[in-house]
Every structure is written in C-alpha cells, then in structure tokens.
C-alpha cells in the first residue's frame, strides 16, 4: 500500500471515530444562540469531510486509471 | 387553488426542461442507457445528489428530527457526507473506468464477467429488483401523503381550515387522494424517461435538485420568521430533543448511532447510481461530486432537522413523522403560493430518485435478462423498445403497489431497502480490490447477506423499526455475514484465472 493511501486511510478512520462525539451526547448548549451543539458539531463535521475529500482528490487522484479507461495500457 | 397551480406549473416546467434533453438524444440504446457517457461535473453532482436524496431528504429528515431530536443529523447526514463521498471515490470512479473500458451499462454485466458466472446475474437480478421496489414505493407513497396532508382540511386552535376540494374529494377531507397524486407523478416521470432515458433523467435531476435545495431553505427561513427568528424558534424545542441521550421517546442509543454508519454504504450498491456513474464524461467529472456532496447534504439537512426540532414545541406528540413538514408549512406559512413552492420542493426530491430507479430497472431487465445469452440479434431500435416497455410496466406496477400499500410507514421501509444495499457492499469492494475474490465467494456473500437480511426483516414484522443486541442495526450483522461469506467462499475454492485478473486489475 502506498504511503499516501495509508495516511488517508488513517485519517478516514479518525474521522469515523470523531463522528461518535461522545462528549456532546448530553450537551444541550446552543451555538450562536440557535443551533444545538450536537447539530453544530455535525454540520462542521460535514465541512471537514468535504475538505478531507478535496485533499484526497488533490493528492491521490487515479490519473492512470483514467488513461486505462480511455483505452490505454 | 393557487397552491395547486404552483404545483402544476412546477410539473409542467420539469417536463418541458427534461424533454429539452431530447434535442441531444442520439436515438441509440447507449444514449438511452448511459447518455453516451457524456455528462459533465455539475450535472453529475446534481443527478447523483438528487438521486440519493429521496423523500427522506425533506420530509423524512424533518419527521425523524421531530421524533428523535438533534441526533438525527449525525445519524443520517454527517455520516453520509463522509461515507457517500468515500463510495464515489473508492467504488464509483473505479466502476466508471471498468464500465467504460469494457462497455458495461449495468452492475450485473460487471459482476457476471468479474466472477465468470452467468448464473450469478440471475441470482442478483431479483434481489436488486426486490430492494429497489420498496425504494420506489417510498417516493410515490411519500408524495401522495404529503399532497393529501397539505390539501386536506386542517383543525387548528382557531378553527377548521377547509380542504382544497371539499365536494370533489369528501372522503379525504377535501384533500387530493393518493390515486390522483400517484398517477400524475408516475405519468410525468414516465413521459421524460420514456422519451430521453438517462440524459433526460440527468437534466430533470439537475432541475429538481436545485428546486428542492432552494425550497428547503425557503421553508426554513419562512418558518423561523413565523416562530420569532432562529433564537425564538429554538426556545420552543422540547429539552429531550436537544441532546442525543435517550429520554421521553427521543434520542439515539450510542450503539445504534455507531452501527447506523453502515447504512450510507448503500450508495455503493444502488443500481441506479451505478448507471449515473457510467454517464460521466470522464473520471474528472467525479471530482465535484466527491467534494460537494457532503456540503449539499448539509445545505438540505440542517434546515430540515431544525424545522423538525421546532415542531416539537408546536405539534402534538403523536403527529405522524411524515406529516410534520407539511403541517408546519400549512400552519405557519399560510400563503398558498409559498405552500405550493414548498410542496413542489418535496415532489422534486421524490421524483429525482424515482426517474433513475424506473430507468435502471428497465435497463437491467433489457440487458441482464432479455439480451444476456440471447441467440437472437436485436436491432438497436428493438432494444430501445424493450427497455421502454419494461419501464412502462414497472411504472404501472409501482403505481398499483403504492395504492395497495398506502398505509405503510414508508420511511421504516426505506431503512430496510438501504440496509439491503449496504449489506451487499462487501461484494463490490471485493470485486474491485481483491484479486482472490471468486465466483463461490460472490455466491456465498450474496446468499449470506440475503438470508440474514430476510431473517431480520421478518423479525421486524416486515418493515418496522428494529434493532438487535440492545441497539445494533441489523445492517451491521448482514454486512459482516456478507463479508465473511465472501472471504470463506473465495479462499475455500480456486482463485479466478489470470485472464480475469488481468482484465479487472490493470497494472497502474
């Protein structure tokens, strides 16, 4: 396995663990006075997920697979 | 009456837009099935996002939040943002490449050749159809109930608001009956799918996705204004719904929250999504979809979850979850034009999934059953005719089933459909990344998954909410059974031949 693939796999697993946010389970506080912490955290999580995938695409794009699909060897 | 006009204008606009794609239709079966692999990044994002967001996106998310509280977003949306994108990147791009290289238009064609088994296709075909049909019903039943809820008479503290058609539809309190809504929706979708196939679906989905995203935000702004702004609205929420700890029927047990993460894997095995992936012009078309998908989910789900939370302070406890959005809009936003716009948004979310599902079933039947192993050489026009005929058959069947099962809780049925697809993902992951995976592993995987899924489905009372071992989602066990079946079945029997490995595992 390539080093970059391994790093992305580890980050992916860490994101999976962070999704469980056990520390927010009982927290009824509001962020910006209208959004419950449990919702604000996961909304921010969505943005982090998008950022993570943007980095993956930039650094681990399968260029050769695309060439192969188009008929190259 | 204005509400109905807005809905009719929306449906007319959709039909006109989707039929516009006919200008580019090349009249070939390849164009009908996969739009000649010509769809660019934005349309791919809109069609993939629109297809994955069903009635669940607007109606279901609001209802679930009303029921379970703030945990709904983490349970269903943020996990999907991470895992859907993973499926697009890890499974979608590779399947697109293999599909393009070898000319596949259905999942089953790929699996048959990857596992060198024609029989495997005959095993998988009815299972995929069986899982897609409830998904179709979710759309038609969800739309019918929403329209009926909005147009029927409502009892409010200030008196009764009469239904839209008190004399014509007395039995439904003046609301439009499901038989009419279902027929109109099925007919509109059928028209453009019949005419333009995959390209029409992509065009229609782009239009519908923009509509339902905009209407979700519109409903959010208007409802929050009526409740005294964002700060005022949140003050009315029941405390039990602001946290995830289970109490008073709300909340989510931690083990359920954890194992629910298997559900979004379903996108890796949806046959209609596979077909959308194959429409991509190039692998680069996927880039926008992978990155923007979690953000699009956030744009749709955060407002809906908040509306569901606010509803806990406005609606009585026993309100059916599927009716929450319609009731909040009907009660708080009385302007009939706005109500019509929001309902159009709900219809858009529903129909953007329906069209792809109808089309994919037609494509599968034509390619995997009729054309597969056929000794007769069919002309391209005949292939198109077969596909279109089967689409008509499936639309009619769905319509009839939706009327028979109108009283089913469609959202509970949805989770079972998603669970089935998610539990089958070990099959596609092994097919793409494990050279040792072979025919016996594939059979063992699908049989183990199907048997465990059916067992839990029966134990749930055929579609109710159900967990095992103190809160574990059945999908986790079905997935594990499939993965174990794949590994044991493959290792216990000879490896696939070298030609197969070379064909599907390019040296990159």
Short mmCIF file of C-alpha atoms in Angstrom, two decimals, chain B:
data_model
loop_
_atom_site.label_atom_id
_atom_site.label_comp_id
_atom_site.label_asym_id
_atom_site.label_seq_id
_atom_site.Cartn_x
_atom_site.Cartn_y
_atom_site.Cartn_z
CA UNK B 1 -56.31 26.72 -5.54
CA UNK B 2 -53.14 28.81 -6.05
CA UNK B 3 -51.20 26.04 -4.32
CA UNK B 4 -52.34 23.57 -6.92
CA UNK B 5 -51.47 25.93 -9.76
CA UNK B 6 -47.93 26.36 -8.45
CA UNK B 7 -47.52 22.57 -8.28
CA UNK B 8 -48.90 22.15 -11.81
CA UNK B 9 -46.60 24.89 -13.15
CA UNK B 10 -43.66 23.16 -11.47
CA UNK B 11 -44.58 19.80 -13.02
CA UNK B 12 -45.05 21.42 -16.43
CA UNK B 13 -41.69 23.21 -16.14
CA UNK B 14 -39.97 19.99 -15.14
CA UNK B 15 -41.48 18.13 -18.05
CA UNK B 16 -40.51 20.87 -20.52
CA UNK B 17 -36.94 21.03 -19.16
CA UNK B 18 -36.46 17.27 -19.17
CA UNK B 19 -37.96 16.91 -22.63
CA UNK B 20 -35.50 19.57 -23.79
CA UNK B 21 -32.79 16.93 -23.44
CA UNK B 22 -34.45 15.15 -26.37
CA UNK B 23 -32.65 17.62 -28.67
CA UNK B 24 -29.40 15.86 -27.77
CA UNK B 25 -30.82 12.34 -27.88
CA UNK B 26 -28.90 10.28 -30.44
CA UNK B 27 -31.56 7.61 -30.80
CA UNK B 28 -29.23 4.79 -29.73
CA UNK B 29 -29.57 2.39 -26.83
CA UNK B 30 -26.18 3.58 -25.48
CA UNK B 31 -27.55 7.10 -25.32
CA UNK B 32 -30.75 5.90 -23.68
CA UNK B 33 -28.96 3.81 -21.04
CA UNK B 34 -25.88 5.93 -20.19
CA UNK B 35 -26.28 9.21 -22.13
CA UNK B 36 -23.36 8.14 -24.36
CA UNK B 37 -21.10 8.73 -21.30
CA UNK B 38 -21.24 12.49 -21.84
CA UNK B 39 -22.42 14.04 -18.56
CA UNK B 40 -20.18 16.77 -17.11
CA UNK B 41 -19.25 17.53 -13.46
CA UNK B 42 -22.15 19.80 -12.45
CA UNK B 43 -24.89 17.64 -13.92
CA UNK B 44 -23.26 14.53 -12.44
CA UNK B 45 -23.25 16.15 -8.99
CA UNK B 46 -26.87 17.22 -9.30
CA UNK B 47 -28.06 13.88 -10.62
CA UNK B 48 -26.10 11.82 -8.08
CA UNK B 49 -27.13 14.06 -5.19
CA UNK B 50 -30.74 14.27 -6.39
CA UNK B 51 -30.90 10.51 -6.76
CA UNK B 52 -29.52 9.74 -3.31
CA UNK B 53 -31.84 12.25 -1.64
CA UNK B 54 -35.32 10.73 -1.69
CA UNK B 55 -38.48 11.71 0.13
CA UNK B 56 -36.21 11.20 3.12
CA UNK B 57 -34.30 14.41 2.37
CA UNK B 58 -37.02 16.95 3.16
CA UNK B 59 -39.94 15.02 4.62
CA UNK B 60 -38.07 12.20 6.38
CA UNK B 61 -35.34 14.34 7.93
CA UNK B 62 -37.91 16.73 9.42
CA UNK B 63 -40.03 13.85 10.69
CA UNK B 64 -37.09 11.96 12.19
CA UNK B 65 -35.84 15.09 13.93
CA UNK B 66 -39.32 15.62 15.36
CA UNK B 67 -39.21 12.04 16.60
CA UNK B 68 -35.58 11.57 17.72
CA UNK B 69 -34.24 15.09 18.13
CA UNK B 70 -30.88 16.61 17.34
CA UNK B 71 -29.14 13.24 16.85
CA UNK B 72 -30.91 12.83 13.50
CA UNK B 73 -28.28 14.84 11.63
CA UNK B 74 -25.33 12.83 12.92
CA UNK B 75 -27.25 9.60 12.50
CA UNK B 76 -28.12 10.09 8.85
CA UNK B 77 -26.49 13.17 7.31
CA UNK B 78 -22.93 13.78 8.50
CA UNK B 79 -22.07 10.08 8.27
CA UNK B 80 -23.46 10.10 4.72
CA UNK B 81 -21.27 13.07 3.86
CA UNK B 82 -18.17 11.09 4.72
CA UNK B 83 -19.22 7.65 3.50
CA UNK B 84 -21.12 8.56 0.33
CA UNK B 85 -18.09 10.53 -0.87
CA UNK B 86 -15.89 7.54 0.03
CA UNK B 87 -18.12 5.28 -2.08
CA UNK B 88 -17.99 7.70 -5.03
CA UNK B 89 -14.20 7.86 -4.84
CA UNK B 90 -13.34 4.28 -3.95
CA UNK B 91 -16.12 2.43 -5.80
CA UNK B 92 -17.65 4.89 -8.29
CA UNK B 93 -14.55 6.02 -10.16
CA UNK B 94 -13.17 2.50 -10.50
CA UNK B 95 -16.51 1.13 -11.70
CA UNK B 96 -16.79 4.00 -14.18
CA UNK B 97 -13.33 3.14 -15.55
CA UNK B 98 -14.09 -0.58 -15.85
CA UNK B 99 -17.54 0.15 -17.30
CA UNK B 100 -16.08 2.46 -19.92
CA UNK B 101 -13.20 0.17 -20.81
CA UNK B 102 -15.38 -2.93 -21.22
CA UNK B 103 -18.65 -1.29 -22.28
CA UNK B 104 -20.89 -2.22 -19.35
CA UNK B 105 -24.19 -0.47 -18.72
CA UNK B 106 -25.40 -2.43 -15.67
CA UNK B 107 -23.92 -3.70 -12.43
CA UNK B 108 -24.87 -7.26 -13.27
CA UNK B 109 -22.90 -7.22 -16.53
CA UNK B 110 -19.82 -6.27 -14.49
CA UNK B 111 -20.38 -8.89 -11.79
CA UNK B 112 -21.13 -11.63 -14.31
CA UNK B 113 -17.81 -11.11 -16.08
CA UNK B 114 -15.80 -10.39 -12.95
CA UNK B 115 -16.99 -13.61 -11.33
CA UNK B 116 -17.26 -15.55 -14.60
CA UNK B 117 -20.77 -16.67 -13.86
CA UNK B 118 -23.92 -16.12 -15.85
CA UNK B 119 -25.96 -17.71 -13.06
CA UNK B 120 -24.72 -15.12 -10.60
CA UNK B 121 -26.61 -12.49 -12.59
CA UNK B 122 -29.84 -14.46 -12.28
CA UNK B 123 -29.31 -14.62 -8.50
CA UNK B 124 -28.53 -10.92 -8.15
CA UNK B 125 -31.19 -9.55 -10.51
CA UNK B 126 -34.30 -10.41 -8.41
CA UNK B 127 -32.53 -9.32 -5.22
CA UNK B 128 -31.71 -5.90 -6.64
CA UNK B 129 -35.24 -5.53 -8.04
CA UNK B 130 -36.72 -6.58 -4.69
CA UNK B 131 -34.67 -3.88 -2.94
CA UNK B 132 -35.39 -1.14 -5.50
CA UNK B 133 -39.18 -1.62 -5.49
CA UNK B 134 -39.72 -0.54 -1.84
CA UNK B 135 -37.44 2.39 -2.58
CA UNK B 136 -39.76 3.33 -5.47
CA UNK B 137 -42.79 2.98 -3.24
CA UNK B 138 -41.25 5.34 -0.69
CA UNK B 139 -41.32 8.02 -3.38
CA UNK B 140 -44.85 7.54 -4.65
CA UNK B 141 -46.44 6.95 -1.23
CA UNK B 142 -44.43 9.79 0.35
CA UNK B 143 -45.55 12.23 -2.34
CA UNK B 144 -49.19 11.12 -2.16
CA UNK B 145 -49.32 11.51 1.60
CA UNK B 146 -47.64 14.91 1.52
CA UNK B 147 -50.01 16.29 -1.09
CA UNK B 148 -53.02 14.89 0.73
CA UNK B 149 -51.78 16.33 4.04
CA UNK B 150 -51.41 19.81 2.59
CA UNK B 151 -54.65 19.91 0.62
CA UNK B 152 -56.96 18.25 3.20
CA UNK B 153 -58.93 20.16 5.86
CA UNK B 154 -56.93 21.09 8.99
CA UNK B 155 -58.11 21.58 12.53
CA UNK B 156 -56.27 24.47 14.21
CA UNK B 157 -56.82 26.16 17.59
CA UNK B 158 -58.53 28.98 15.68
CA UNK B 159 -60.95 26.68 13.87
CA UNK B 160 -61.03 24.39 10.85
CA UNK B 161 -59.34 25.34 7.61
CA UNK B 162 -61.35 23.69 4.79
CA UNK B 163 -59.72 21.32 2.32
CA UNK B 164 -58.93 22.34 -1.26
CA UNK B 165 -61.69 20.24 -2.85
CA UNK B 166 -64.35 19.68 -0.14
CA UNK B 167 -67.00 18.49 -2.56
CA UNK B 168 -64.98 16.52 -5.09
CA UNK B 169 -62.95 14.60 -2.50
CA UNK B 170 -65.18 14.33 0.54
CA UNK B 171 -63.65 11.01 1.65
CA UNK B 172 -60.20 12.60 2.08
CA UNK B 173 -61.49 15.77 3.82
CA UNK B 174 -61.11 17.76 0.63
CA UNK B 175 -57.51 16.63 0.09
CA UNK B 176 -56.24 15.27 -3.23
CA UNK B 177 -56.45 11.44 -2.97
CA UNK B 178 -53.28 9.32 -3.35
CA UNK B 179 -54.67 7.72 -6.51
CA UNK B 180 -54.53 11.06 -8.34
CA UNK B 181 -51.19 12.29 -6.98
CA UNK B 182 -49.53 8.94 -7.66
CA UNK B 183 -50.90 8.84 -11.20
CA UNK B 184 -49.73 12.38 -12.02
CA UNK B 185 -46.23 11.83 -10.62
CA UNK B 186 -45.78 8.47 -12.32
CA UNK B 187 -47.04 9.88 -15.61
CA UNK B 188 -44.74 12.93 -15.57
CA UNK B 189 -41.67 10.81 -14.74
CA UNK B 190 -42.67 8.19 -17.29
CA UNK B 191 -43.01 10.81 -20.05
CA UNK B 192 -39.46 12.09 -19.86
CA UNK B 193 -37.80 8.77 -19.02
CA UNK B 194 -39.61 7.11 -21.90
CA UNK B 195 -38.53 9.84 -24.29
CA UNK B 196 -34.97 10.66 -23.25
CA UNK B 197 -33.69 7.91 -20.92
CA UNK B 198 -30.56 8.58 -18.93
CA UNK B 199 -29.90 12.04 -20.36
CA UNK B 200 -33.45 13.18 -19.57
CA UNK B 201 -33.02 11.82 -16.02
CA UNK B 202 -29.79 13.80 -15.60
CA UNK B 203 -31.40 17.00 -16.89
CA UNK B 204 -34.53 16.52 -14.80
CA UNK B 205 -32.47 15.72 -11.71
CA UNK B 206 -30.44 18.88 -12.12
CA UNK B 207 -33.63 20.94 -12.26
CA UNK B 208 -35.24 19.03 -9.38
CA UNK B 209 -32.17 19.15 -7.13
CA UNK B 210 -31.88 22.92 -7.49
CA UNK B 211 -35.60 23.25 -6.77
CA UNK B 212 -35.63 21.11 -3.63
CA UNK B 213 -32.48 22.68 -2.21
CA UNK B 214 -33.90 26.18 -2.73
CA UNK B 215 -37.35 25.26 -1.38
CA UNK B 216 -35.89 23.63 1.74
CA UNK B 217 -34.05 26.86 2.54
CA UNK B 218 -37.18 28.90 1.74
CA UNK B 219 -39.33 26.83 4.12
CA UNK B 220 -36.65 27.19 6.78
CA UNK B 221 -36.47 31.00 6.53
CA UNK B 222 -40.25 31.49 6.46
CA UNK B 223 -40.97 29.11 9.33
CA UNK B 224 -38.20 30.56 11.51
CA UNK B 225 -39.55 34.09 10.89
CA UNK B 226 -43.01 32.98 11.99
CA UNK B 227 -41.56 31.47 15.16
CA UNK B 228 -39.80 34.68 16.16
CA UNK B 229 -36.45 34.20 14.45
CA UNK B 230 -33.83 31.49 14.95
CA UNK B 231 -33.36 32.29 18.65
CA UNK B 232 -37.08 32.39 19.35
CA UNK B 233 -37.73 29.17 17.43
CA UNK B 234 -35.15 27.11 19.31
CA UNK B 235 -36.55 28.22 22.69
CA UNK B 236 -39.75 26.29 21.91
CA UNK B 237 -37.97 22.96 21.42
CA UNK B 238 -38.50 20.17 23.95
CA UNK B 239 -35.34 19.72 26.05
CA UNK B 240 -35.28 15.97 25.40
CA UNK B 241 -34.78 16.74 21.70
CA UNK B 242 -31.73 18.99 22.17
CA UNK B 243 -29.48 16.10 23.23
CA UNK B 244 -28.87 12.56 21.98
CA UNK B 245 -29.37 10.80 25.33
CA UNK B 246 -32.49 8.64 25.01
CA UNK B 247 -35.41 10.00 27.06
CA UNK B 248 -39.14 10.56 26.51
CA UNK B 249 -39.01 8.59 23.25
CA UNK B 250 -36.35 10.88 21.74
CA UNK B 251 -32.57 10.38 21.50
CA UNK B 252 -30.39 7.68 19.98
CA UNK B 253 -28.56 4.89 21.85
CA UNK B 254 -24.77 5.09 21.21
CA UNK B 255 -24.59 1.60 19.67
CA UNK B 256 -27.37 2.48 17.23
CA UNK B 257 -25.60 5.71 16.37
CA UNK B 258 -22.40 3.78 15.68
CA UNK B 259 -23.89 0.94 13.65
CA UNK B 260 -26.10 3.29 11.64
CA UNK B 261 -22.88 4.26 9.86
CA UNK B 262 -23.28 1.11 7.74
CA UNK B 263 -26.45 2.48 6.11
CA UNK B 264 -24.79 5.12 3.87
CA UNK B 265 -22.68 2.35 2.32
CA UNK B 266 -25.85 1.55 0.36
CA UNK B 267 -24.84 4.06 -2.35
CA UNK B 268 -22.02 1.68 -3.29
CA UNK B 269 -24.57 -0.88 -4.48
CA UNK B 270 -27.53 1.19 -5.73
CA UNK B 271 -28.03 0.02 -9.34
CA UNK B 272 -29.49 3.39 -10.37
CA UNK B 273 -26.44 5.21 -9.02
CA UNK B 274 -24.16 2.80 -10.85
CA UNK B 275 -25.95 3.84 -14.03
CA UNK B 276 -25.48 7.53 -13.19
CA UNK B 277 -21.77 6.95 -12.61
CA UNK B 278 -21.49 5.42 -16.06
CA UNK B 279 -22.96 8.54 -17.65
CA UNK B 280 -19.88 10.57 -16.62
CA UNK B 281 -17.87 12.09 -19.44
CA UNK B 282 -14.57 11.45 -17.65
CA UNK B 283 -13.28 10.41 -14.25
CA UNK B 284 -12.65 14.11 -13.56
CA UNK B 285 -16.42 14.64 -13.61
CA UNK B 286 -16.48 12.86 -10.25
CA UNK B 287 -14.29 15.43 -8.51
CA UNK B 288 -17.06 17.95 -7.89
CA UNK B 289 -19.44 15.20 -6.74
CA UNK B 290 -16.97 13.80 -4.18
CA UNK B 291 -16.20 17.19 -2.61
CA UNK B 292 -19.57 18.95 -2.88
CA UNK B 293 -21.78 16.03 -1.81
CA UNK B 294 -21.19 16.47 1.98
CA UNK B 295 -21.83 20.22 1.62
CA UNK B 296 -25.05 19.69 -0.36
CA UNK B 297 -26.25 17.27 2.31
CA UNK B 298 -25.56 19.92 4.93
CA UNK B 299 -27.46 22.61 3.00
CA UNK B 300 -30.57 20.40 2.81
CA UNK B 301 -30.45 18.59 6.15
CA UNK B 302 -29.51 21.30 8.69
CA UNK B 303 -32.62 23.42 7.95
CA UNK B 304 -34.88 20.35 7.90
CA UNK B 305 -33.54 18.99 11.19
CA UNK B 306 -34.07 22.40 12.79
CA UNK B 307 -37.66 22.57 11.48
CA UNK B 308 -38.26 19.12 12.98
CA UNK B 309 -36.86 20.31 16.32
CA UNK B 310 -39.01 23.45 16.29
CA UNK B 311 -42.05 21.30 15.53
CA UNK B 312 -41.69 19.58 18.93
CA UNK B 313 -42.95 22.79 20.51
CA UNK B 314 -45.75 23.28 18.01
CA UNK B 315 -47.27 19.92 17.09
CA UNK B 316 -48.83 17.28 19.35
CA UNK B 317 -46.61 14.30 20.24
CA UNK B 318 -48.49 11.70 18.20
CA UNK B 319 -48.18 13.59 14.89
CA UNK B 320 -47.05 11.15 12.17
CA UNK B 321 -43.39 11.98 11.32
CA UNK B 322 -44.14 12.04 7.58
CA UNK B 323 -46.71 14.80 8.13
CA UNK B 324 -44.51 17.15 10.19
CA UNK B 325 -43.11 19.30 7.37
CA UNK B 326 -46.48 19.63 5.65
CA UNK B 327 -48.17 20.57 8.93
CA UNK B 328 -45.52 23.14 9.88
CA UNK B 329 -45.74 24.75 6.45
CA UNK B 330 -49.54 24.61 6.42
CA UNK B 331 -49.86 26.04 9.95
CA UNK B 332 -47.19 28.72 9.86
CA UNK B 333 -46.82 29.71 6.22
CA UNK B 334 -50.36 30.29 5.11
CA UNK B 335 -49.52 31.92 1.78
CA UNK B 336 -50.85 29.39 -0.77
CA UNK B 337 -48.14 30.23 -3.32
CA UNK B 338 -45.36 29.56 -0.81
CA UNK B 339 -47.09 26.36 0.30
CA UNK B 340 -47.20 25.34 -3.38
CA UNK B 341 -43.49 26.09 -3.78
CA UNK B 342 -42.52 24.03 -0.74
CA UNK B 343 -44.67 21.13 -1.88
CA UNK B 344 -43.00 21.38 -5.30
CA UNK B 345 -39.67 21.07 -3.47
CA UNK B 346 -40.84 17.89 -1.76
CA UNK B 347 -42.04 16.48 -5.08
CA UNK B 348 -38.71 17.41 -6.67
CA UNK B 349 -36.77 15.48 -4.01
CA UNK B 350 -39.00 12.47 -4.51
CA UNK B 351 -39.13 12.45 -8.29
CA UNK B 352 -35.39 12.95 -8.72
CA UNK B 353 -34.96 9.46 -7.31
CA UNK B 354 -37.96 7.86 -8.98
CA UNK B 355 -36.84 8.57 -12.54
CA UNK B 356 -33.41 6.96 -12.11
CA UNK B 357 -34.92 3.92 -10.44
CA UNK B 358 -37.51 3.37 -13.16
CA UNK B 359 -34.83 3.74 -15.81
CA UNK B 360 -32.36 1.43 -14.11
CA UNK B 361 -34.92 -1.35 -13.78
CA UNK B 362 -35.71 -1.04 -17.50
CA UNK B 363 -32.01 -1.09 -18.30
CA UNK B 364 -31.34 -4.12 -16.12
CA UNK B 365 -34.26 -6.11 -17.49
CA UNK B 366 -33.24 -5.39 -21.08
CA UNK B 367 -29.52 -6.04 -20.71
CA UNK B 368 -29.35 -8.63 -17.95
CA UNK B 369 -32.38 -10.76 -18.77
CA UNK B 370 -33.51 -10.26 -22.38
CA UNK B 371 -30.23 -9.59 -24.18
CA UNK B 372 -27.99 -11.73 -21.97
CA UNK B 373 -27.21 -15.02 -23.68
CA UNK B 374 -29.83 -14.28 -26.30
CA UNK B 375 -29.25 -16.16 -29.54
CA UNK B 376 -31.28 -13.59 -31.42
CA UNK B 377 -29.51 -10.47 -32.65
CA UNK B 378 -31.66 -7.48 -31.74
CA UNK B 379 -31.63 -4.22 -33.68
CA UNK B 380 -30.85 -1.13 -31.60
CA UNK B 381 -34.41 0.16 -32.10
CA UNK B 382 -35.82 -3.10 -30.75
CA UNK B 383 -33.54 -2.86 -27.69
CA UNK B 384 -34.88 0.64 -27.04
CA UNK B 385 -38.45 -0.61 -27.41
CA UNK B 386 -37.86 -3.44 -24.91
CA UNK B 387 -36.31 -1.05 -22.37
CA UNK B 388 -39.13 1.45 -22.74
CA UNK B 389 -41.81 -1.25 -22.48
CA UNK B 390 -40.30 -2.54 -19.27
CA UNK B 391 -40.12 0.99 -17.86
CA UNK B 392 -43.85 1.37 -18.54
CA UNK B 393 -44.53 -1.98 -16.86
CA UNK B 394 -42.53 -1.01 -13.76
CA UNK B 395 -44.23 2.39 -13.50
CA UNK B 396 -47.69 0.80 -13.67
CA UNK B 397 -46.70 -1.88 -11.13
CA UNK B 398 -45.29 0.72 -8.74
CA UNK B 399 -48.44 2.79 -9.03
CA UNK B 400 -50.69 -0.18 -8.23
CA UNK B 401 -48.49 -1.29 -5.31
CA UNK B 402 -48.41 2.25 -3.93
CA UNK B 403 -52.21 2.24 -3.74
CA UNK B 404 -52.30 -1.16 -2.05
CA UNK B 405 -49.60 -0.23 0.49
CA UNK B 406 -50.63 3.38 1.03
CA UNK B 407 -50.95 2.94 4.81
CA UNK B 408 -47.42 1.53 5.29
CA UNK B 409 -44.87 3.62 7.19
CA UNK B 410 -42.72 4.28 4.14
CA UNK B 411 -39.72 5.63 6.00
CA UNK B 412 -39.27 2.47 8.03
CA UNK B 413 -39.40 0.56 4.76
CA UNK B 414 -36.69 2.87 3.38
CA UNK B 415 -34.19 1.89 6.07
CA UNK B 416 -34.71 -1.79 5.17
CA UNK B 417 -34.12 -1.07 1.50
CA UNK B 418 -30.95 0.90 2.27
CA UNK B 419 -29.82 -1.82 4.68
CA UNK B 420 -30.10 -4.46 1.97
CA UNK B 421 -27.99 -2.48 -0.48
CA UNK B 422 -25.47 -1.52 2.20
CA UNK B 423 -25.08 -5.12 3.31
CA UNK B 424 -24.18 -6.09 -0.26
CA UNK B 425 -21.17 -3.75 -0.44
CA UNK B 426 -18.59 -6.43 0.51
CA UNK B 427 -19.44 -7.88 -2.92
CA UNK B 428 -18.49 -4.78 -4.89
CA UNK B 429 -15.47 -3.92 -2.71
CA UNK B 430 -14.07 -7.44 -3.09
CA UNK B 431 -14.83 -7.46 -6.83
CA UNK B 432 -12.86 -4.25 -7.29
CA UNK B 433 -9.97 -4.61 -4.86
CA UNK B 434 -9.43 -8.29 -4.02
CA UNK B 435 -7.94 -10.32 -6.85
CA UNK B 436 -8.59 -13.54 -4.96
CA UNK B 437 -12.37 -12.90 -4.80
CA UNK B 438 -14.08 -15.52 -6.95
CA UNK B 439 -17.44 -16.91 -8.03
CA UNK B 440 -18.01 -19.02 -4.93
CA UNK B 441 -17.17 -16.06 -2.69
CA UNK B 442 -19.66 -13.92 -4.60
CA UNK B 443 -22.43 -16.53 -4.25
CA UNK B 444 -21.65 -17.04 -0.55
CA UNK B 445 -21.62 -13.27 0.04
CA UNK B 446 -24.99 -12.64 -1.61
CA UNK B 447 -26.67 -15.69 -0.08
CA UNK B 448 -25.37 -14.93 3.45
CA UNK B 449 -26.46 -11.30 3.14
CA UNK B 450 -29.90 -12.15 1.78
CA UNK B 451 -30.60 -14.84 4.39
CA UNK B 452 -29.60 -12.62 7.33
CA UNK B 453 -31.44 -9.62 5.87
CA UNK B 454 -34.65 -11.65 5.36
CA UNK B 455 -34.41 -13.08 8.86
CA UNK B 456 -34.19 -9.64 10.46
CA UNK B 457 -36.82 -8.23 8.10
CA UNK B 458 -39.24 -10.98 9.16
CA UNK B 459 -38.37 -10.48 12.84
CA UNK B 460 -39.13 -6.77 12.47
CA UNK B 461 -42.69 -7.61 11.39
CA UNK B 462 -41.88 -6.97 7.71
CA UNK B 463 -40.62 -3.43 7.79
CA UNK B 464 -40.90 -1.93 11.27
CA UNK B 465 -38.13 -0.23 13.23
CA UNK B 466 -35.89 -2.95 14.60
CA UNK B 467 -32.53 -3.33 16.32
CA UNK B 468 -30.76 -6.34 17.83
CA UNK B 469 -28.39 -6.93 20.76
CA UNK B 470 -29.52 -3.81 22.60
CA UNK B 471 -29.48 -1.35 19.73
CA UNK B 472 -27.27 -2.75 16.93
CA UNK B 473 -28.67 -2.01 13.47
CA UNK B 474 -29.30 -5.31 11.60
CA UNK B 475 -27.36 -3.97 8.61
CA UNK B 476 -24.10 -4.30 10.58
CA UNK B 477 -24.66 -8.03 11.06
CA UNK B 478 -25.85 -8.57 7.47
CA UNK B 479 -22.76 -6.73 6.19
CA UNK B 480 -20.48 -8.84 8.37
CA UNK B 481 -22.21 -12.04 7.20
CA UNK B 482 -21.68 -11.00 3.58
CA UNK B 483 -18.02 -10.14 4.16
CA UNK B 484 -17.36 -13.45 5.95
CA UNK B 485 -19.19 -15.33 3.17
CA UNK B 486 -17.04 -13.62 0.53
CA UNK B 487 -13.77 -14.39 2.32
CA UNK B 488 -14.55 -18.03 3.20
CA UNK B 489 -16.16 -18.81 -0.14
CA UNK B 490 -13.23 -17.35 -2.08
CA UNK B 491 -10.47 -18.90 -0.02
CA UNK B 492 -12.08 -22.33 0.01
CA UNK B 493 -12.20 -22.54 -3.80
CA UNK B 494 -9.68 -21.91 -6.61
CA UNK B 495 -8.63 -18.36 -7.46
CA UNK B 496 -10.01 -16.70 -10.61
CA UNK B 497 -7.99 -17.33 -13.79
CA UNK B 498 -5.23 -14.97 -14.84
CA UNK B 499 -7.17 -13.51 -17.78
CA UNK B 500 -9.95 -12.34 -15.43
CA UNK B 501 -7.47 -10.81 -13.01
CA UNK B 502 -5.72 -9.01 -15.85
CA UNK B 503 -9.00 -7.75 -17.25
CA UNK B 504 -10.20 -6.19 -13.99
CA UNK B 505 -6.95 -5.30 -12.22
CA UNK B 506 -4.88 -3.14 -14.56
CA UNK B 507 -1.24 -2.68 -13.63
CA UNK B 508 -1.25 1.06 -12.95
#
